[in-house]
């Protein structure tokens, strides 16, 4: 099942080359569709992008580092939290045929692109849920969260988001996060530790930290 829901504001306060902010980018931002290539050691994907979504011109280098470092995940539903146009969700769907994928974003255009990109790579019949945060069923539990999270929304919102989603991990579940070092990867790791989570810095590469978070 692929669901795409109603327009909501974007949540990334990143200044764009056009001088706007992601907060300003809504569904009426003029469209300029594009394609980007995601080259990983195990596969290459072509992904549809557009203006008004995060890193529309190339796959974010942090996202790529995360996907290179990500180990094989156990069977069961996984979530790409803050999916954008879906490089993480699409890689998860391609690597784990038939396993359910949840992709969540506040940006409607991003969700539409993500749904299209997921449908192109997922095995037929795979459960694909591309949804806005308010559409996530309260009872959803996931075996893994894989995310390039929206750091720039501010600590309070980010902490709230992570608290909610970490609470949806099954026993033994893990979150794999990529965060830029200069955007506060270490203070986020510290905060997660203070919340009672085990945090491992799996890798530091090209200015990005890969964090593995579990109980
Ligand atoms: C750093 S970008 C990563 C996008 C994509 N996963 C990638 O790797 O290219 C973070 C994403 O989080 C989304 N976002 C912001 N606030 C959010 C929220 N409260 N819930 C879900 N997604 C959110 C933004 O719209 C943005 O697409």
mmCIF file of C-alpha atoms and ligand atoms in Angstrom:
data_model
loop_
_atom_site.group_PDB
_atom_site.id
_atom_site.type_symbol
_atom_site.label_atom_id
_atom_site.label_comp_id
_atom_site.label_asym_id
_atom_site.label_seq_id
_atom_site.Cartn_x
_atom_site.Cartn_y
_atom_site.Cartn_z
ATOM 1 C CA UNK A 1 0.000 0.000 0.000
ATOM 2 C CA UNK A 2 1.304 3.452 -0.816
ATOM 3 C CA UNK A 3 -0.401 6.404 0.750
ATOM 4 C CA UNK A 4 0.306 10.049 0.116
ATOM 5 C CA UNK A 5 -1.514 12.568 2.209
ATOM 6 C CA UNK A 6 -2.438 16.229 2.360
ATOM 7 C CA UNK A 7 -0.070 19.223 2.084
ATOM 8 C CA UNK A 8 1.675 20.400 5.217
ATOM 9 C CA UNK A 9 4.591 22.748 5.714
ATOM 10 C CA UNK A 10 8.137 21.584 5.340
ATOM 11 C CA UNK A 11 10.164 21.461 8.517
ATOM 12 C CA UNK A 12 13.754 22.076 7.461
ATOM 13 C CA UNK A 13 15.020 25.603 8.087
ATOM 14 C CA UNK A 14 17.826 25.450 5.560
ATOM 15 C CA UNK A 15 18.599 28.467 3.421
ATOM 16 C CA UNK A 16 18.289 27.431 -0.196
ATOM 17 C CA UNK A 17 20.408 28.783 -3.071
ATOM 18 C CA UNK A 18 17.350 30.837 -4.057
ATOM 19 C CA UNK A 19 17.472 32.549 -0.660
ATOM 20 C CA UNK A 20 14.261 30.955 0.637
ATOM 21 C CA UNK A 21 13.978 28.678 3.612
ATOM 22 C CA UNK A 22 12.632 25.172 3.691
ATOM 23 C CA UNK A 23 10.036 26.557 6.059
ATOM 24 C CA UNK A 24 8.773 28.651 3.127
ATOM 25 C CA UNK A 25 8.773 25.842 0.627
ATOM 26 C CA UNK A 26 5.291 24.520 0.172
ATOM 27 C CA UNK A 27 3.588 22.509 -2.470
ATOM 28 C CA UNK A 28 3.272 25.666 -4.606
ATOM 29 C CA UNK A 29 7.065 26.145 -4.986
ATOM 30 C CA UNK A 30 7.538 26.001 -8.762
ATOM 31 C CA UNK A 31 8.412 22.498 -9.772
ATOM 32 C CA UNK A 32 11.701 21.632 -11.477
ATOM 33 C CA UNK A 33 11.812 17.851 -11.628
ATOM 34 C CA UNK A 34 15.197 16.187 -11.711
ATOM 35 C CA UNK A 35 16.900 12.854 -11.340
ATOM 36 C CA UNK A 36 19.807 11.993 -9.070
ATOM 37 C CA UNK A 37 21.892 8.876 -8.941
ATOM 38 C CA UNK A 38 22.701 7.070 -5.728
ATOM 39 C CA UNK A 39 25.769 4.867 -6.155
ATOM 40 C CA UNK A 40 26.361 2.445 -3.305
ATOM 41 C CA UNK A 41 28.751 -0.509 -3.131
ATOM 42 C CA UNK A 42 25.845 -2.987 -3.488
ATOM 43 C CA UNK A 43 23.592 -1.153 -5.952
ATOM 44 C CA UNK A 44 22.838 2.043 -7.856
ATOM 45 C CA UNK A 45 19.457 3.759 -7.822
ATOM 46 C CA UNK A 46 18.042 6.594 -9.897
ATOM 47 C CA UNK A 47 15.756 8.798 -7.844
ATOM 48 C CA UNK A 48 13.266 11.499 -8.808
ATOM 49 C CA UNK A 49 13.764 14.832 -7.076
ATOM 50 C CA UNK A 50 12.350 18.333 -7.335
ATOM 51 C CA UNK A 51 12.789 21.814 -5.964
ATOM 52 C CA UNK A 52 11.574 22.350 -2.444
ATOM 53 C CA UNK A 53 12.930 19.119 -1.024
ATOM 54 C CA UNK A 54 16.124 18.467 0.913
ATOM 55 C CA UNK A 55 19.268 18.006 -1.202
ATOM 56 C CA UNK A 56 17.416 17.932 -4.514
ATOM 57 C CA UNK A 57 20.512 18.242 -6.705
ATOM 58 C CA UNK A 58 22.506 15.319 -5.341
ATOM 59 C CA UNK A 59 22.152 12.642 -2.719
ATOM 60 C CA UNK A 60 23.289 14.181 0.556
ATOM 61 C CA UNK A 61 26.815 12.905 1.360
ATOM 62 C CA UNK A 62 25.776 12.131 4.949
ATOM 63 C CA UNK A 63 22.884 9.985 3.697
ATOM 64 C CA UNK A 64 25.305 8.113 1.487
ATOM 65 C CA UNK A 65 27.761 7.498 4.347
ATOM 66 C CA UNK A 66 24.872 6.173 6.456
ATOM 67 C CA UNK A 67 23.730 3.780 3.719
ATOM 68 C CA UNK A 68 27.269 2.506 3.227
ATOM 69 C CA UNK A 69 27.709 1.834 6.958
ATOM 70 C CA UNK A 70 24.233 0.401 7.598
ATOM 71 C CA UNK A 71 24.376 -3.321 8.466
ATOM 72 C CA UNK A 72 21.806 -5.904 7.402
ATOM 73 C CA UNK A 73 18.656 -5.321 9.434
ATOM 74 C CA UNK A 74 16.383 -8.008 10.899
ATOM 75 C CA UNK A 75 13.062 -8.733 9.154
ATOM 76 C CA UNK A 76 10.142 -6.485 10.014
ATOM 77 C CA UNK A 77 8.976 -2.919 9.430
ATOM 78 C CA UNK A 78 11.575 -0.157 9.280
ATOM 79 C CA UNK A 79 11.119 3.593 9.135
ATOM 80 C CA UNK A 80 12.967 6.304 7.275
ATOM 81 C CA UNK A 81 12.275 9.248 9.575
ATOM 82 C CA UNK A 82 12.367 12.490 7.577
ATOM 83 C CA UNK A 83 12.434 10.622 4.281
ATOM 84 C CA UNK A 84 12.736 13.537 1.844
ATOM 85 C CA UNK A 85 12.537 12.136 -1.689
ATOM 86 C CA UNK A 86 13.475 8.769 -0.227
ATOM 87 C CA UNK A 87 17.109 7.772 -0.789
ATOM 88 C CA UNK A 88 17.119 5.874 2.521
ATOM 89 C CA UNK A 89 13.628 4.381 2.181
ATOM 90 C CA UNK A 90 14.284 3.296 -1.412
ATOM 91 C CA UNK A 91 17.582 1.660 -0.459
ATOM 92 C CA UNK A 92 15.868 -0.177 2.399
ATOM 93 C CA UNK A 93 13.107 -1.362 0.062
ATOM 94 C CA UNK A 94 15.608 -2.519 -2.560
ATOM 95 C CA UNK A 95 17.844 -4.292 -0.032
ATOM 96 C CA UNK A 96 14.999 -5.978 1.863
ATOM 97 C CA UNK A 97 12.526 -7.306 -0.705
ATOM 98 C CA UNK A 98 9.056 -7.826 0.730
ATOM 99 C CA UNK A 99 9.788 -6.148 4.094
ATOM 100 C CA UNK A 100 7.493 -3.253 5.063
ATOM 101 C CA UNK A 101 8.888 0.267 4.745
ATOM 102 C CA UNK A 102 7.524 3.353 6.445
ATOM 103 C CA UNK A 103 8.666 6.734 5.172
ATOM 104 C CA UNK A 104 7.615 9.822 7.095
ATOM 105 C CA UNK A 105 8.001 13.476 6.211
ATOM 106 C CA UNK A 106 6.204 16.758 6.813
ATOM 107 C CA UNK A 107 6.869 17.873 3.224
ATOM 108 C CA UNK A 108 4.146 16.782 0.832
ATOM 109 C CA UNK A 109 6.245 17.086 -2.319
ATOM 110 C CA UNK A 110 8.958 15.003 -0.695
ATOM 111 C CA UNK A 111 6.382 12.333 0.154
ATOM 112 C CA UNK A 112 5.093 12.229 -3.410
ATOM 113 C CA UNK A 113 8.610 11.810 -4.789
ATOM 114 C CA UNK A 114 9.420 9.225 -2.148
ATOM 115 C CA UNK A 115 6.294 7.200 -2.978
ATOM 116 C CA UNK A 116 7.273 7.200 -6.654
ATOM 117 C CA UNK A 117 10.888 6.255 -5.907
ATOM 118 C CA UNK A 118 9.840 3.491 -3.544
ATOM 119 C CA UNK A 119 7.339 2.022 -5.964
ATOM 120 C CA UNK A 120 10.056 1.817 -8.620
ATOM 121 C CA UNK A 121 12.394 -0.345 -6.536
ATOM 122 C CA UNK A 122 10.199 -2.342 -4.156
ATOM 123 C CA UNK A 123 9.219 -5.927 -4.845
ATOM 124 C CA UNK A 124 5.596 -6.294 -5.889
ATOM 125 C CA UNK A 125 3.221 -6.550 -2.949
ATOM 126 C CA UNK A 126 5.620 -4.903 -0.481
ATOM 127 C CA UNK A 127 3.879 -2.762 2.138
ATOM 128 C CA UNK A 128 5.003 0.808 1.474
ATOM 129 C CA UNK A 129 3.664 3.584 3.692
ATOM 130 C CA UNK A 130 4.656 7.114 2.800
ATOM 131 C CA UNK A 131 2.921 9.311 5.326
ATOM 132 C CA UNK A 132 2.851 12.586 7.222
ATOM 133 C CA UNK A 133 3.748 12.324 10.926
ATOM 134 C CA UNK A 134 0.119 12.667 12.036
ATOM 135 C CA UNK A 135 -0.849 9.669 9.893
ATOM 136 C CA UNK A 136 1.409 7.215 11.704
ATOM 137 C CA UNK A 137 -0.722 4.723 13.637
ATOM 138 C CA UNK A 138 -0.084 4.936 17.380
ATOM 139 C CA UNK A 139 0.455 1.169 17.584
ATOM 140 C CA UNK A 140 3.200 1.064 14.920
ATOM 141 C CA UNK A 141 6.399 -0.688 16.060
ATOM 142 C CA UNK A 142 9.549 -0.904 13.947
ATOM 143 C CA UNK A 143 12.671 -3.035 14.052
ATOM 144 C CA UNK A 144 14.819 -0.100 12.961
ATOM 145 C CA UNK A 145 14.823 3.632 12.453
ATOM 146 C CA UNK A 146 17.188 4.754 9.726
ATOM 147 C CA UNK A 147 17.402 8.494 9.464
ATOM 148 C CA UNK A 148 19.177 11.619 8.400
ATOM 149 C CA UNK A 149 17.094 13.570 10.910
ATOM 150 C CA UNK A 150 15.960 17.207 10.591
ATOM 151 C CA UNK A 151 18.585 18.716 12.896
ATOM 152 C CA UNK A 152 17.796 22.288 11.888
ATOM 153 C CA UNK A 153 14.257 22.217 13.238
ATOM 154 C CA UNK A 154 15.789 22.986 16.634
ATOM 155 C CA UNK A 155 16.578 20.905 19.674
ATOM 156 C CA UNK A 156 13.119 20.875 21.235
ATOM 157 C CA UNK A 157 11.365 19.594 18.089
ATOM 158 C CA UNK A 158 14.146 17.162 17.259
ATOM 159 C CA UNK A 159 14.229 15.720 20.767
ATOM 160 C CA UNK A 160 10.480 15.325 20.759
ATOM 161 C CA UNK A 161 10.597 13.577 17.379
ATOM 162 C CA UNK A 162 13.335 11.196 18.470
ATOM 163 C CA UNK A 163 11.668 10.474 21.805
ATOM 164 C CA UNK A 164 8.453 9.530 19.967
ATOM 165 C CA UNK A 165 10.170 7.343 17.389
ATOM 166 C CA UNK A 166 12.654 5.626 19.701
ATOM 167 C CA UNK A 167 9.603 4.660 21.743
ATOM 168 C CA UNK A 168 8.329 2.789 18.669
ATOM 169 C CA UNK A 169 11.330 0.463 18.504
ATOM 170 C CA UNK A 170 10.673 -3.182 19.264
ATOM 171 C CA UNK A 171 12.755 -4.882 21.965
ATOM 172 C CA UNK A 172 16.239 -5.200 20.455
ATOM 173 C CA UNK A 173 15.467 -2.583 17.795
ATOM 174 C CA UNK A 174 18.030 -0.002 16.761
ATOM 175 C CA UNK A 175 18.181 3.483 15.336
ATOM 176 C CA UNK A 176 20.862 4.375 12.833
ATOM 177 C CA UNK A 177 21.318 8.118 12.501
ATOM 178 C CA UNK A 178 23.643 10.335 10.526
ATOM 179 C CA UNK A 179 24.399 13.770 11.913
ATOM 180 C CA UNK A 180 26.948 16.326 10.842
ATOM 181 C CA UNK A 181 29.618 16.844 13.464
ATOM 182 C CA UNK A 182 29.348 20.633 13.235
ATOM 183 C CA UNK A 183 25.551 20.460 13.576
ATOM 184 C CA UNK A 184 25.813 18.902 17.010
ATOM 185 C CA UNK A 185 26.263 15.150 16.521
ATOM 186 C CA UNK A 186 28.119 14.871 19.812
ATOM 187 C CA UNK A 187 25.630 16.855 21.858
ATOM 188 C CA UNK A 188 22.790 14.808 20.352
ATOM 189 C CA UNK A 189 24.642 11.609 21.299
ATOM 190 C CA UNK A 190 25.078 12.969 24.828
ATOM 191 C CA UNK A 191 21.379 13.837 25.103
ATOM 192 C CA UNK A 192 20.367 10.380 23.887
ATOM 193 C CA UNK A 193 22.658 8.875 26.529
ATOM 194 C CA UNK A 194 21.016 11.024 29.201
ATOM 195 C CA UNK A 195 17.635 9.651 28.085
ATOM 196 C CA UNK A 196 18.862 6.147 28.888
ATOM 197 C CA UNK A 197 19.800 5.022 25.357
ATOM 198 C CA UNK A 198 23.057 3.293 24.483
ATOM 199 C CA UNK A 199 24.769 5.315 21.775
ATOM 200 C CA UNK A 200 27.694 4.087 19.763
ATOM 201 C CA UNK A 201 29.636 6.296 17.368
ATOM 202 C CA UNK A 202 30.010 3.704 14.667
ATOM 203 C CA UNK A 203 31.845 5.876 12.217
ATOM 204 C CA UNK A 204 33.083 9.404 11.680
ATOM 205 C CA UNK A 205 33.583 10.206 8.048
ATOM 206 C CA UNK A 206 33.629 13.352 5.893
ATOM 207 C CA UNK A 207 32.400 15.426 8.840
ATOM 208 C CA UNK A 208 29.457 13.091 9.535
ATOM 209 C CA UNK A 209 28.933 10.858 12.512
ATOM 210 C CA UNK A 210 26.979 7.625 12.275
ATOM 211 C CA UNK A 211 25.216 6.879 15.559
ATOM 212 C CA UNK A 212 23.804 3.485 16.520
ATOM 213 C CA UNK A 213 21.194 3.878 19.231
ATOM 214 C CA UNK A 214 19.634 1.042 21.206
ATOM 215 C CA UNK A 215 18.304 0.196 24.662
HETATM 216 C C1 LIG B 1 18.069 16.106 6.612
HETATM 217 S S1 LIG B 1 16.593 15.885 5.668
HETATM 218 C C2 LIG B 1 16.815 14.185 5.124
HETATM 219 C C3 LIG B 1 15.982 13.837 3.910
HETATM 220 C C4 LIG B 1 16.258 12.456 3.307
HETATM 221 N N1 LIG B 1 16.095 11.398 4.271
HETATM 222 C C5 LIG B 1 17.633 12.410 2.713
HETATM 223 O O1 LIG B 1 18.480 11.703 3.277
HETATM 224 O O2 LIG B 1 17.874 13.052 1.673
HETATM 225 C C6 LIG B 1 15.355 15.777 6.941
HETATM 226 C C7 LIG B 1 13.927 15.653 6.477
HETATM 227 O O3 LIG B 1 13.085 15.671 7.633
HETATM 228 C C8 LIG B 1 11.866 16.294 7.297
HETATM 229 N N2 LIG B 1 11.209 16.716 8.547
HETATM 230 C C9 LIG B 1 11.288 17.892 9.193
HETATM 231 N N3 LIG B 1 10.528 17.877 10.305
HETATM 232 C C10 LIG B 1 9.970 16.649 10.372
HETATM 233 C C11 LIG B 1 9.064 16.003 11.280
HETATM 234 N N4 LIG B 1 8.616 16.633 12.360
HETATM 235 N N5 LIG B 1 8.698 14.732 11.018
HETATM 236 C C12 LIG B 1 9.139 14.096 9.920
HETATM 237 N N6 LIG B 1 9.978 14.651 9.025
HETATM 238 C C13 LIG B 1 10.392 15.906 9.246
HETATM 239 C C14 LIG B 1 12.258 17.405 6.334
HETATM 240 O O4 LIG B 1 11.171 17.803 5.523
HETATM 241 C C15 LIG B 1 13.395 16.737 5.542
HETATM 242 O O5 LIG B 1 12.902 16.132 4.374
#
